[in-house]
């Protein structure tokens, strides 16, 4: 058996890691509103944005395991790009639920980075749910407010959940077109854009025949690469803490020689390892269309959220006062962990999904 | 990424499965399945006799101690084949718990340090379950700090004379032989004055007393040594080299991966999904779902961490210190699960005898035996993450000058 990534996938990982180490600078993206267009173009040129999009729609046609490899590196590097929103979630919506014309219109542009797409369902406090959606579509026009929308400030296309004549549907909306007004929100993670979008009669085109059941399916599919992004962040936070514990001397010894610190780091390793193993399971399930995808995806998401939060918190703790300065990157990981914990629905949503799967199994 | 066997692995699995199908003692299946955590009992047969019979049958067909050389009663199989065997043996591997210490730790130590005649004499009956072995390491005053042990062995002619006390010895009362770590020189630092032996557990001066545990069971023993004579020919390794011999023993423990430690999660899930008289089940409460989900993710995390280790073995790598996480996670998890189950029962949780009450009472031991949670965290911190070893104030001090308890 080989429950691991292949040599080629590892090579891809190394290549993406080198590229992001050289080009991803989360800090420089803060002033730019949480997006680095040059980095995005570079990733597009390497074929990373359409890595799981079939070749007939302008992608690299590699697969979901490769998508997960890239997502992990994006998380590790805290890359300030809308990868999870556009390449993992929105592209999947269009690929799985869009009409042939919609796929031909949008997937090549998402793959080459000339368009960014986001999914917009949430309206205020609480996870998205059909009975919480007040936005409406009538006569092909969308009205309502979506907030917060992650990466919404830099997106060209919205996939918006709204109430139509036949219940909740999904609609493609040109976010640069008429009837759309965006206002920036202060993002917990300033390396990623967060906005409120007001739609006032914006032209809206139904995404295939998608309804809320499509959302349910896409949540599972997008949770897998998102868990990898979280695992990448958790691993990097653990490494930072480990390196600092070896370098920082107090009471005449490296602080990493104190059991209180060693055991904290060991526990971080444990949660990061469990999350990685769950993420591998979910990647396998996604790549093979396994019946257990729902359970695996929810397990990966619950585990990865726990691990990234745990590692990011304790990374600051190991760094002590220095960890609380703006200059050290610790707070950026802490912020990213908080952002990703709720980005695709918060922990309670995924915990409930997991238990529902266990009961059905 | 897959869970598929290679062609060789698949062939091995098919062979193992075919033999098992024709030979497993199905008459015990129901009892083995229903036996609670830590206690295996058969209704119609003594568990020791049943275990020995099953081991013997495996040995005769070449399915005992798969990773040992054929000359010593094994099969000469690869580590991954051993894992496949465990998967296929499934529930019946519970019948091997009597032999885990002997096969996993004593045998490999004998194999590494005994002379050829001894290996041919002792290993095949050990593999075949005809003789049971135990490991005499821990003492009342030294658990995690094993090298601080005090049981003395002093040379006398061609023999050594042993006095002292060991504790937490599994199956000592059933054992024919044991490997014994002793102090032979208290004037040198603690790691340097140790020597390993093997001995006949029926030697004069060996006294075995069961320990009544906190959960009321008696799985372990104290073993007292009063002027016990051991021939020098039964020394394993040179005098003073006992510590490195002991490390060989302990390293072999790691090879027994593949079997995931019990966590109590499947039992907890079933309990939480069972409705009470009012029709409501614990799982209807979101607070319960939150805990279940966290445990489910930890449980699957352990399962797939083991799958990753097995994959690494399949590629030819040996299991490393990262495998310490299995027991570290499972022990605490079982304790949490059992405690929460009792809470959910309300006052009925007070009644002993149920599965969660048994887990609650047994789980503290899991967090201590075979490496405490704290030692495992040290192993992960030092050997996986590369952090500095603990500062040891007694490292270079002669053993007889070290501060000690009592």
XYZ file of C-alpha atoms in Angstrom:
767
model
C 0.000 0.000 0.000
C 1.069 3.559 -0.484
C -1.069 5.858 1.622
C 1.104 8.838 0.803
C 1.824 11.277 -1.991
C 3.793 9.985 -4.964
C 7.317 11.031 -5.912
C 5.922 13.302 -8.639
C 3.549 14.925 -6.156
C 6.441 15.466 -3.771
C 8.417 17.098 -6.555
C 5.477 19.379 -7.210
C 5.390 20.215 -3.512
C 9.087 21.099 -3.483
C 8.703 23.218 -6.586
C 5.716 25.131 -5.173
C 7.449 25.529 -1.825
C 10.522 27.040 -3.485
C 8.412 29.338 -5.619
C 6.301 30.589 -2.709
C 9.340 31.006 -0.435
C 10.754 33.317 -3.054
C 7.619 35.186 -4.070
C 5.002 35.045 -1.325
C 5.189 37.930 1.093
C 2.047 38.153 3.216
C 3.162 41.419 4.795
C 3.519 43.285 1.527
C -0.040 42.308 0.625
C -1.519 43.973 3.703
C -1.250 47.462 2.258
C -2.536 46.166 -1.082
C -5.816 45.039 0.464
C -5.029 41.380 0.974
C -3.990 40.166 -2.438
C -0.747 39.950 -4.371
C -1.585 40.074 -8.099
C 2.002 39.384 -9.158
C 2.120 36.245 -7.049
C -1.266 35.209 -8.451
C 0.019 35.617 -12.018
C 3.127 33.625 -11.145
C 1.020 30.813 -9.752
C -1.130 30.914 -12.892
C 1.968 30.654 -15.093
C 3.057 27.565 -13.192
C -0.376 26.067 -13.858
C -1.242 25.933 -10.171
C -4.576 27.761 -10.323
C -6.119 25.281 -12.704
C -4.259 22.247 -11.495
C -7.467 20.279 -10.880
C -9.386 21.803 -13.796
C -9.576 19.444 -16.797
C -7.445 20.353 -19.808
C -10.512 20.835 -22.008
C -11.403 23.808 -19.803
C -7.932 25.296 -19.820
C -6.600 23.615 -16.720
C -3.625 21.367 -16.114
C -5.893 18.376 -15.568
C -3.638 16.988 -12.880
C -6.079 16.123 -10.117
C -7.281 16.708 -6.613
C -4.223 15.248 -4.906
C -2.135 17.854 -6.703
C -4.633 20.555 -5.705
C -4.129 19.484 -2.081
C -0.357 19.601 -2.466
C -0.563 23.213 -3.664
C -3.078 24.162 -0.962
C -0.765 22.897 1.757
C 2.068 25.046 0.446
C -0.205 28.086 0.181
C -1.037 27.573 3.860
C 2.591 27.088 4.821
C 3.668 30.272 3.103
C 0.605 32.252 4.256
C 0.373 33.178 0.600
C -1.796 36.314 0.234
C -3.897 34.965 -2.617
C -7.529 33.810 -2.970
C -6.485 30.240 -3.756
C -8.976 28.485 -1.488
C -11.837 30.741 -2.591
C -11.246 30.732 -6.325
C -9.247 27.629 -7.273
C -10.671 25.233 -4.664
C -14.243 26.352 -4.058
C -15.592 28.534 -6.873
C -13.908 26.580 -9.683
C -15.347 23.378 -8.214
C -18.858 24.855 -8.167
C -18.612 25.720 -11.827
C -16.980 22.431 -12.800
C -19.481 20.286 -10.912
C -22.668 22.291 -11.329
C -22.193 24.759 -14.189
C -23.641 24.412 -17.667
C -21.255 23.558 -20.486
C -21.312 27.207 -21.621
C -20.554 28.423 -18.103
C -17.668 26.001 -17.790
C -16.257 27.169 -21.124
C -16.736 30.801 -20.206
C -15.210 30.772 -16.748
C -12.933 27.818 -16.054
C -10.188 28.865 -18.510
C -10.158 32.330 -16.966
C -9.984 30.962 -13.427
C -7.163 28.661 -14.527
C -5.095 31.396 -16.141
C -5.718 33.793 -13.280
C -7.398 36.501 -15.353
C -10.549 36.058 -13.277
C -11.086 35.408 -9.594
C -14.337 33.897 -8.346
C -15.792 33.626 -4.851
C -18.758 31.898 -3.266
C -21.061 34.250 -1.358
C -23.756 32.781 0.878
C -23.351 34.214 4.375
C -25.496 37.131 5.495
C -24.262 38.362 8.848
C -23.570 36.331 11.977
C -23.869 32.529 11.766
C -23.017 29.877 9.216
C -24.801 29.851 5.892
C -28.046 27.894 5.874
C -31.053 27.984 3.554
C -33.328 29.630 6.106
C -30.787 32.349 6.752
C -30.719 33.536 3.163
C -32.721 36.679 2.533
C -31.141 37.644 -0.792
C -33.597 37.156 -3.648
C -33.481 36.760 -7.386
C -36.401 37.859 -9.433
C -36.514 38.297 -13.192
C -32.781 37.590 -13.424
C -31.941 40.379 -10.954
C -30.298 39.825 -7.580
C -31.017 41.920 -4.503
C -29.563 41.480 -1.055
C -26.467 41.795 1.082
C -23.737 39.198 1.439
C -21.298 39.686 4.290
C -18.610 38.772 5.006
C -17.276 37.522 1.672
C -13.731 36.208 1.887
C -11.530 37.434 -0.975
C -14.570 39.302 -2.224
C -12.672 42.557 -2.666
C -10.462 41.120 -5.398
C -13.006 38.892 -7.133
C -14.520 39.331 -10.580
C -17.223 36.721 -10.329
C -19.583 35.854 -7.499
C -21.395 32.560 -7.058
C -24.222 33.820 -4.937
C -26.789 31.836 -2.996
C -30.191 33.520 -3.203
C -33.869 32.741 -2.991
C -35.522 32.354 -6.388
C -38.918 31.167 -7.533
C -37.995 27.510 -6.816
C -36.213 27.994 -3.515
C -32.533 28.541 -2.932
C -30.475 28.661 -6.085
C -26.950 29.639 -7.026
C -26.313 32.526 -9.378
C -23.322 33.813 -11.263
C -22.945 37.549 -10.824
C -20.396 39.853 -12.431
C -19.010 41.643 -9.414
C -17.613 44.430 -11.594
C -20.988 44.981 -13.256
C -24.006 47.131 -12.529
C -25.936 46.843 -9.263
C -22.965 45.622 -7.240
C -21.358 47.701 -4.491
C -18.534 46.404 -2.361
C -17.262 47.888 0.868
C -14.173 46.630 2.625
C -14.390 45.053 6.063
C -11.566 45.031 8.542
C -10.245 41.481 8.115
C -8.997 39.448 11.080
C -6.326 38.372 8.614
C -5.315 41.490 6.670
C -3.459 39.325 4.145
C -6.850 38.225 2.833
C -9.567 40.593 1.660
C -12.952 40.622 3.343
C -15.905 42.646 2.077
C -19.590 43.271 2.262
C -21.322 43.106 -1.108
C -24.596 44.865 -1.756
C -26.592 43.698 -4.733
C -29.284 46.002 -6.029
C -30.841 44.461 -9.074
C -27.564 42.993 -10.282
C -27.892 40.746 -13.356
C -27.773 37.125 -12.116
C -27.494 33.964 -14.192
C -28.442 30.626 -12.616
C -25.456 28.299 -12.169
C -26.680 25.236 -14.012
C -29.525 23.855 -11.967
C -27.701 24.189 -8.698
C -29.568 24.421 -5.419
C -28.668 24.068 -1.773
C -27.819 20.367 -2.205
C -25.050 21.528 -4.534
C -23.711 23.731 -1.746
C -23.694 20.766 0.607
C -21.697 18.710 -1.860
C -19.270 21.495 -2.674
C -18.607 22.160 1.002
C -17.213 18.645 1.322
C -15.149 18.961 -1.825
C -13.678 22.339 -0.875
C -13.092 21.350 2.751
C -10.400 18.919 1.654
C -7.916 21.369 0.110
C -8.828 23.894 2.800
C -7.820 21.355 5.441
C -4.494 21.025 3.635
C -4.071 24.791 3.729
C -4.658 24.635 7.487
C -2.284 21.682 7.889
C 0.392 23.633 6.024
C -0.089 26.585 8.350
C -0.039 24.361 11.437
C 3.173 22.686 10.344
C 4.894 25.989 9.673
C 3.775 27.425 13.031
C 5.161 24.313 14.728
C 8.465 24.685 12.880
C 8.736 28.357 13.822
C 8.120 27.496 17.467
C 10.620 24.635 17.365
C 13.309 26.803 15.747
C 12.784 29.597 18.223
C 12.863 27.187 21.176
C 16.273 25.996 20.000
C 17.643 29.485 19.469
C 16.271 31.450 22.412
C 18.298 31.101 25.620
C 16.873 31.831 29.088
C 18.082 30.775 32.531
C 21.284 29.705 30.851
C 19.686 27.101 28.544
C 17.766 26.993 25.281
C 14.119 27.288 26.254
C 13.496 24.149 24.183
C 15.269 22.164 26.912
C 12.531 22.928 29.451
C 9.916 20.214 29.651
C 7.074 22.716 29.811
C 8.145 23.946 26.371
C 9.094 20.527 25.000
C 5.758 19.054 25.967
C 3.872 21.984 24.468
C 5.733 21.403 21.208
C 5.136 17.642 21.389
C 1.408 18.274 21.742
C 1.513 20.612 18.741
C 3.220 17.854 16.768
C 0.509 15.407 17.810
C -2.368 17.607 16.688
C -0.596 18.539 13.436
C 0.071 14.853 12.733
C -3.513 13.758 13.385
C -4.730 16.573 11.140
C -2.330 15.589 8.371
C -3.421 11.961 8.518
C -7.100 12.928 8.360
C -6.321 15.263 5.474
C -4.614 12.416 3.576
C -7.694 10.275 4.100
C -9.906 13.067 2.774
C -7.610 13.672 -0.211
C -7.791 9.996 -1.076
C -11.591 10.082 -0.751
C -11.866 13.184 -2.948
C -9.498 11.837 -5.591
C -11.240 8.465 -5.793
C -14.855 9.652 -5.366
C -15.127 7.399 -2.330
C -18.470 7.015 -0.601
C -16.861 8.101 2.660
C -15.927 11.548 1.294
C -18.397 13.297 3.593
C -17.000 11.693 6.709
C -13.403 12.087 5.623
C -13.815 15.736 4.615
C -15.523 16.664 7.873
C -12.899 14.777 9.886
C -10.126 16.566 8.033
C -11.769 19.937 8.522
C -12.444 19.424 12.263
C -8.960 18.062 12.831
C -7.171 20.728 10.781
C -9.065 23.595 12.396
C -8.117 22.272 15.808
C -4.477 21.753 14.811
C -3.933 25.126 13.156
C -5.538 26.970 16.077
C -3.517 24.986 18.581
C -0.193 25.428 16.772
C -0.733 29.117 16.028
C -1.651 29.897 19.657
C 1.264 28.014 21.109
C 3.683 29.398 18.551
C 3.065 32.814 20.084
C 3.408 31.346 23.572
C 6.793 29.809 22.779
C 7.974 33.122 21.322
C 6.942 34.934 24.526
C 6.742 38.712 24.293
C 8.459 38.725 20.910
C 5.612 36.624 19.574
C 3.212 39.451 20.316
C 5.095 42.030 18.281
C 3.971 43.104 14.826
C 7.467 42.364 13.493
C 7.336 38.643 14.187
C 5.099 36.630 11.869
C 3.444 34.710 14.723
C 0.353 36.907 14.736
C -0.106 36.426 10.992
C -0.417 32.672 11.487
C -2.705 33.256 14.449
C -4.875 35.511 12.309
C -4.906 33.109 9.371
C -5.842 30.252 11.704
C -8.784 32.261 13.031
C -9.861 33.237 9.521
C -9.731 29.731 8.078
C -11.473 28.254 11.142
C -14.760 29.818 10.045
C -14.159 30.551 6.351
C -16.062 27.539 5.044
C -18.437 27.284 7.985
C -17.304 27.250 11.574
C -16.292 24.306 13.754
C -19.849 23.631 14.977
C -21.068 23.196 11.409
C -18.334 20.696 10.596
C -18.720 18.878 13.884
C -22.405 18.426 13.171
C -21.691 17.263 9.641
C -19.204 14.738 10.966
C -21.584 13.350 13.565
C -24.366 13.154 10.980
C -22.049 11.105 8.755
C -21.100 8.818 11.630
C -24.750 8.181 12.433
C -25.535 7.434 8.818
C -22.567 5.084 8.436
C -2.250 7.557 -2.791
C -3.986 4.273 -2.166
C -4.564 1.468 0.300
C -3.784 -1.224 -2.257
C -1.388 -4.084 -1.678
C 1.554 -4.572 -3.995
C 1.401 -7.830 -5.936
C 3.665 -9.533 -3.364
C 1.620 -8.144 -0.468
C -1.627 -9.272 -2.074
C -0.262 -12.767 -2.584
C 0.867 -12.921 1.018
C -2.499 -11.654 2.232
C -4.363 -14.252 0.190
C -2.183 -17.029 1.583
C -2.651 -15.796 5.165
C -6.385 -15.402 4.694
C -6.806 -18.866 3.244
C -4.925 -20.480 6.096
C -6.799 -18.462 8.703
C -10.160 -19.283 7.201
C -9.424 -22.974 7.566
C -7.832 -22.821 10.987
C -9.106 -20.056 13.289
C -10.839 -21.295 16.451
C -14.264 -19.921 15.556
C -15.705 -21.344 18.775
C -14.151 -18.381 20.630
C -15.199 -15.672 18.207
C -18.241 -14.428 20.110
C -16.376 -14.297 23.420
C -13.420 -12.498 21.873
C -15.663 -9.920 20.250
C -17.604 -9.180 23.388
C -14.713 -9.211 25.853
C -14.381 -5.786 27.464
C -11.269 -3.642 27.303
C -8.317 -5.285 29.054
C -10.177 -8.456 30.070
C -10.444 -11.474 27.849
C -12.479 -14.348 29.152
C -13.786 -17.438 27.400
C -16.901 -19.142 28.660
C -15.923 -22.727 28.025
C -12.171 -22.770 28.123
C -9.240 -21.460 30.105
C -7.801 -18.480 28.233
C -4.196 -19.596 28.767
C -4.867 -23.048 27.361
C -6.767 -21.583 24.412
C -3.986 -19.057 23.732
C -1.304 -21.716 23.837
C -3.290 -24.023 21.552
C -3.826 -21.290 18.956
C -0.181 -20.265 19.074
C 0.898 -23.880 18.646
C -1.348 -24.342 15.652
C 0.081 -21.206 14.041
C 3.642 -22.298 14.789
C 3.162 -25.717 13.221
C 1.991 -24.093 10.013
C 4.745 -21.463 10.023
C 2.577 -18.525 11.070
C 4.167 -17.780 14.455
C 6.560 -14.869 15.073
C 6.506 -13.978 11.421
C 9.434 -11.565 11.620
C 11.784 -14.084 13.252
C 14.153 -16.265 11.213
C 12.830 -19.718 10.345
C 15.642 -21.387 12.307
C 14.262 -19.915 15.499
C 10.624 -20.753 14.929
C 9.645 -17.779 12.785
C 8.826 -17.265 9.136
C 11.485 -14.807 8.005
C 8.735 -12.434 6.888
C 9.116 -8.708 6.239
C 7.720 -6.097 8.632
C 4.883 -5.274 6.257
C 3.945 -8.945 6.031
C 3.709 -9.008 9.787
C 1.293 -6.067 9.660
C -0.790 -7.804 6.992
C -0.899 -10.910 9.164
C -2.153 -8.863 12.125
C -4.865 -7.324 9.963
C -5.974 -10.719 8.752
C -5.785 -12.413 12.136
C -8.110 -9.677 13.384
C -10.105 -10.519 16.472
C -8.122 -13.718 17.051
C -4.979 -11.711 17.748
C -6.550 -11.151 21.177
C -5.468 -14.733 21.865
C -1.844 -13.623 21.502
C -1.766 -11.087 24.309
C -0.105 -13.626 26.592
C 2.859 -13.730 24.213
C 3.268 -10.058 23.319
C 6.110 -9.406 25.760
C 7.899 -12.667 24.980
C 7.621 -12.373 21.206
C 7.983 -8.629 20.958
C 10.707 -7.963 23.506
C 12.292 -10.998 25.200
C 12.735 -13.035 22.028
C 14.497 -10.307 20.048
C 16.805 -9.633 23.010
C 17.715 -13.304 23.314
C 18.207 -13.385 19.555
C 20.611 -10.470 19.703
C 22.690 -11.539 22.727
C 22.395 -15.261 23.531
C 24.714 -17.895 22.057
C 23.627 -20.109 19.187
C 22.800 -23.164 21.307
C 20.650 -21.054 23.614
C 18.808 -19.474 20.704
C 18.003 -22.908 19.303
C 16.900 -24.134 22.707
C 14.747 -21.200 23.823
C 13.387 -19.378 20.796
C 11.354 -22.105 19.024
C 9.308 -23.027 22.149
C 8.794 -19.314 22.802
C 7.552 -18.825 19.235
C 5.261 -21.837 19.538
C 3.741 -20.651 22.799
C 5.014 -23.694 24.664
C 7.021 -21.496 26.998
C 5.987 -18.080 28.220
C 8.456 -15.285 28.914
C 8.182 -12.118 30.948
C 10.258 -8.979 31.266
C 11.616 -7.947 34.675
C 12.605 -4.299 34.326
C 10.516 -1.855 36.420
C 10.975 -1.563 40.161
C 9.031 0.218 42.891
C 11.617 3.013 42.972
C 12.226 3.289 39.224
C 9.687 3.405 36.454
C 10.428 6.095 33.895
C 13.973 6.325 35.320
C 14.626 2.688 34.547
C 18.410 3.019 34.773
C 17.956 3.862 38.448
C 17.020 0.263 39.280
C 18.383 -1.310 42.458
C 18.033 -5.087 42.098
C 21.557 -6.339 42.722
C 23.384 -9.169 41.012
C 26.720 -10.153 42.509
C 29.147 -12.683 41.057
C 29.727 -15.903 42.983
C 31.775 -18.549 41.234
C 30.101 -19.385 37.895
C 26.861 -17.873 39.100
C 25.399 -14.523 39.941
C 23.340 -14.048 43.081
C 20.339 -11.773 42.732
C 18.490 -9.871 45.448
C 15.808 -7.244 44.958
C 12.302 -6.596 43.746
C 10.623 -6.054 40.382
C 7.138 -4.768 39.785
C 4.506 -4.440 37.009
C 5.567 -7.756 35.525
C 2.805 -8.953 33.205
C 2.137 -12.686 33.279
C 5.013 -13.430 35.695
C 2.884 -16.085 37.376
C 2.391 -17.858 34.050
C 5.942 -17.427 32.829
C 8.596 -20.067 32.411
C 11.432 -17.612 31.786
C 12.151 -13.955 32.170
C 14.712 -11.386 31.115
C 16.044 -9.522 34.106
C 17.880 -6.214 34.289
C 20.095 -5.874 37.356
C 22.705 -3.623 38.906
C 26.093 -5.269 39.049
C 28.236 -2.236 39.862
C 26.838 0.574 42.051
C 30.129 2.476 42.086
C 29.818 3.730 38.502
C 27.192 6.089 36.979
C 23.784 4.489 36.742
C 23.688 3.574 33.044
C 27.111 1.909 33.244
C 26.590 -0.540 36.090
C 23.749 -2.644 34.678
C 23.757 -6.223 33.413
C 21.032 -8.269 31.717
C 20.259 -11.961 32.337
C 17.594 -14.453 31.518
C 16.412 -16.851 34.169
C 14.118 -19.750 34.914
C 11.154 -18.271 36.757
C 10.990 -21.414 38.888
C 14.482 -20.844 40.319
C 14.640 -21.073 44.117
C 14.252 -17.651 45.741
C 11.848 -16.246 43.099
C 8.559 -15.255 44.668
C 5.662 -13.906 42.616
C 2.792 -11.960 44.137
C -0.089 -10.497 42.180
C -0.675 -6.738 42.527
C -4.214 -5.664 43.198
C -4.687 -2.648 40.943
C -6.713 0.481 41.445
C -9.424 -0.939 39.214
C -9.646 -4.092 41.319
C -8.085 -6.342 38.667
C -4.762 -8.140 38.946
C -3.001 -8.177 35.574
C 0.492 -7.574 36.938
C 2.809 -8.959 39.563
C 5.541 -8.102 41.965
C 8.503 -10.430 41.754
C 10.857 -10.785 44.705
C 14.386 -12.156 44.394
C 16.081 -13.627 47.460
C 19.542 -15.083 46.820
C 18.451 -16.318 43.404
C 21.323 -17.993 41.571
C 21.650 -17.422 37.825
C 24.430 -19.154 35.841
C 26.816 -16.722 34.169
C 26.023 -18.526 30.896
C 22.596 -16.853 31.057
C 24.054 -13.361 30.965
C 22.903 -11.363 27.912
C 25.658 -8.965 26.851
C 28.746 -8.119 28.844
C 28.655 -7.070 32.505
C 27.971 -3.336 32.627
C 26.372 -3.310 29.162
C 22.870 -3.993 30.399
C 21.599 -0.582 29.352
C 22.324 -1.041 25.679
C 20.836 -4.545 25.858
C 17.698 -3.033 27.420
C 17.511 -0.468 24.615
C 17.449 -3.352 22.106
C 14.496 -4.766 24.017
C 12.637 -1.461 24.131
C 13.329 -0.585 20.480
C 11.596 -3.784 19.442
C 8.460 -2.601 21.166
C 8.060 -0.046 18.427
C 7.855 -2.668 15.725
C 4.492 -3.753 17.008
C 2.658 -0.988 15.194
C -0.274 -1.685 12.954
C -2.621 -2.491 15.770
C -4.361 0.731 16.794
C -4.819 1.182 20.548
C -8.413 1.100 21.796
C -9.866 4.540 22.531
C -13.422 3.707 23.570
C -14.781 5.807 20.708
C -16.925 3.186 18.911
C -18.549 2.290 22.231
C -19.143 5.970 22.997
C -20.704 6.645 19.602
C -23.077 3.718 20.053
C -23.980 4.876 23.556
C -24.633 8.456 22.448
C -26.883 7.306 19.600
C -29.049 5.107 21.824
C -32.321 6.822 22.792
C -33.481 6.884 26.409
C -37.044 6.211 27.603
C -38.050 9.728 26.524
C -36.916 8.979 22.986
C -34.017 11.407 23.173
C -30.439 10.257 22.674
C -27.378 12.098 24.008
C -26.395 12.869 20.404
C -29.449 15.141 20.110
C -27.558 17.628 22.251
C -25.111 19.862 20.384
C -22.651 19.828 23.289
C -22.437 16.044 22.946
C -22.021 16.279 19.183
C -19.120 18.676 19.610
C -17.261 16.218 21.816
C -18.114 13.244 19.618
C -16.819 15.026 16.545
C -13.518 15.934 18.200
C -13.037 12.353 19.361
C -14.056 10.973 15.980
C -11.424 13.116 14.283
C -8.764 12.064 16.773
C -9.778 8.449 16.335
C -9.586 8.541 12.538
C -6.390 10.597 12.847
C -4.804 7.725 14.762
C -6.105 5.177 12.305
C -4.675 6.951 9.291
C -1.436 7.840 11.061
C -0.984 4.084 11.459
C -1.767 3.632 7.755
C 0.958 6.148 6.912
C 3.430 4.236 9.094
C 2.463 0.992 7.415
C 2.981 2.632 4.025
C 6.434 3.704 5.137
C 7.123 0.107 6.166
C 5.853 -1.081 2.830
C 8.526 1.119 1.241
C 11.118 -0.517 3.491
C 11.447 2.121 6.238
C 11.508 1.092 9.872
C 8.987 2.654 12.258
C 10.456 5.605 14.110
C 9.802 7.540 17.299
C 6.820 9.292 15.699
C 4.831 6.147 16.491
C 4.793 7.248 20.114
C 1.688 9.279 19.421
C -0.668 6.272 19.329
C -0.676 5.525 23.023
C -0.280 9.181 23.977
C -3.525 10.086 22.225
C -5.472 6.891 22.932
C -4.862 6.831 26.692
C -6.122 10.325 27.405
C -8.939 9.935 24.957
C -10.266 6.817 26.641
C -10.114 8.515 30.015
C -12.009 11.544 28.682
C -14.582 9.403 26.910
C -15.217 7.226 29.947
C -15.562 10.257 32.214
C -17.986 11.949 29.857
C -20.065 8.788 29.432
C -20.473 8.597 33.203
C -21.523 12.248 33.297
C -24.140 11.619 30.623
C -25.542 8.716 32.627
C -26.262 11.010 35.529
C -26.463 9.292 38.914
C -26.526 5.908 37.132
C -22.899 6.628 36.309
C -22.125 5.763 39.916
C -22.855 2.086 39.350
C -19.660 0.139 38.669
C -19.498 -2.800 36.300
C -20.446 -1.138 33.005
C -18.037 -0.820 30.100
C -17.410 2.899 30.637
C -16.892 2.415 34.355
C -14.328 -0.276 33.517
C -12.617 2.067 31.026
C -12.664 4.887 33.537
C -10.918 2.734 36.115
C -8.437 1.114 33.708
C -7.453 4.121 31.564
C -5.109 5.775 34.111
C -2.845 2.750 33.652
C -2.703 3.204 29.882
C -1.259 6.655 30.426
C 1.519 5.205 32.585
C 2.415 1.720 31.310
C 4.963 1.211 28.538
C 6.164 4.835 28.715
C 4.227 7.524 30.551
C 2.565 10.371 28.676
C 5.439 12.554 29.861
C 8.147 10.196 28.610
C 6.360 9.906 25.266
C 6.218 13.693 24.962
C 9.931 13.798 25.681
C 10.549 11.193 22.975
C 8.562 13.219 20.441
C 10.215 16.477 21.482
C 13.733 15.086 21.418
C 13.762 12.455 18.699
C 11.184 13.836 16.294
C 11.468 17.587 16.791
C 15.166 17.629 17.702
C 14.882 19.540 20.960
C 17.637 19.197 23.580
C 17.581 16.244 25.955
C 16.577 16.912 29.537
C 19.374 17.978 31.813
C 20.218 14.948 33.951
C 21.829 15.802 37.239
C 22.624 12.152 38.025
C 24.164 11.246 34.695
C 27.825 11.269 35.711
C 27.429 10.556 39.415
C 28.276 7.076 40.768
C 24.983 5.284 41.395
C 25.614 4.838 45.131
C 25.922 8.614 45.561
C 22.664 9.617 43.819
C 19.848 11.091 45.878
C 17.006 8.594 46.113
C 13.462 8.273 47.298
C 13.137 6.643 50.721
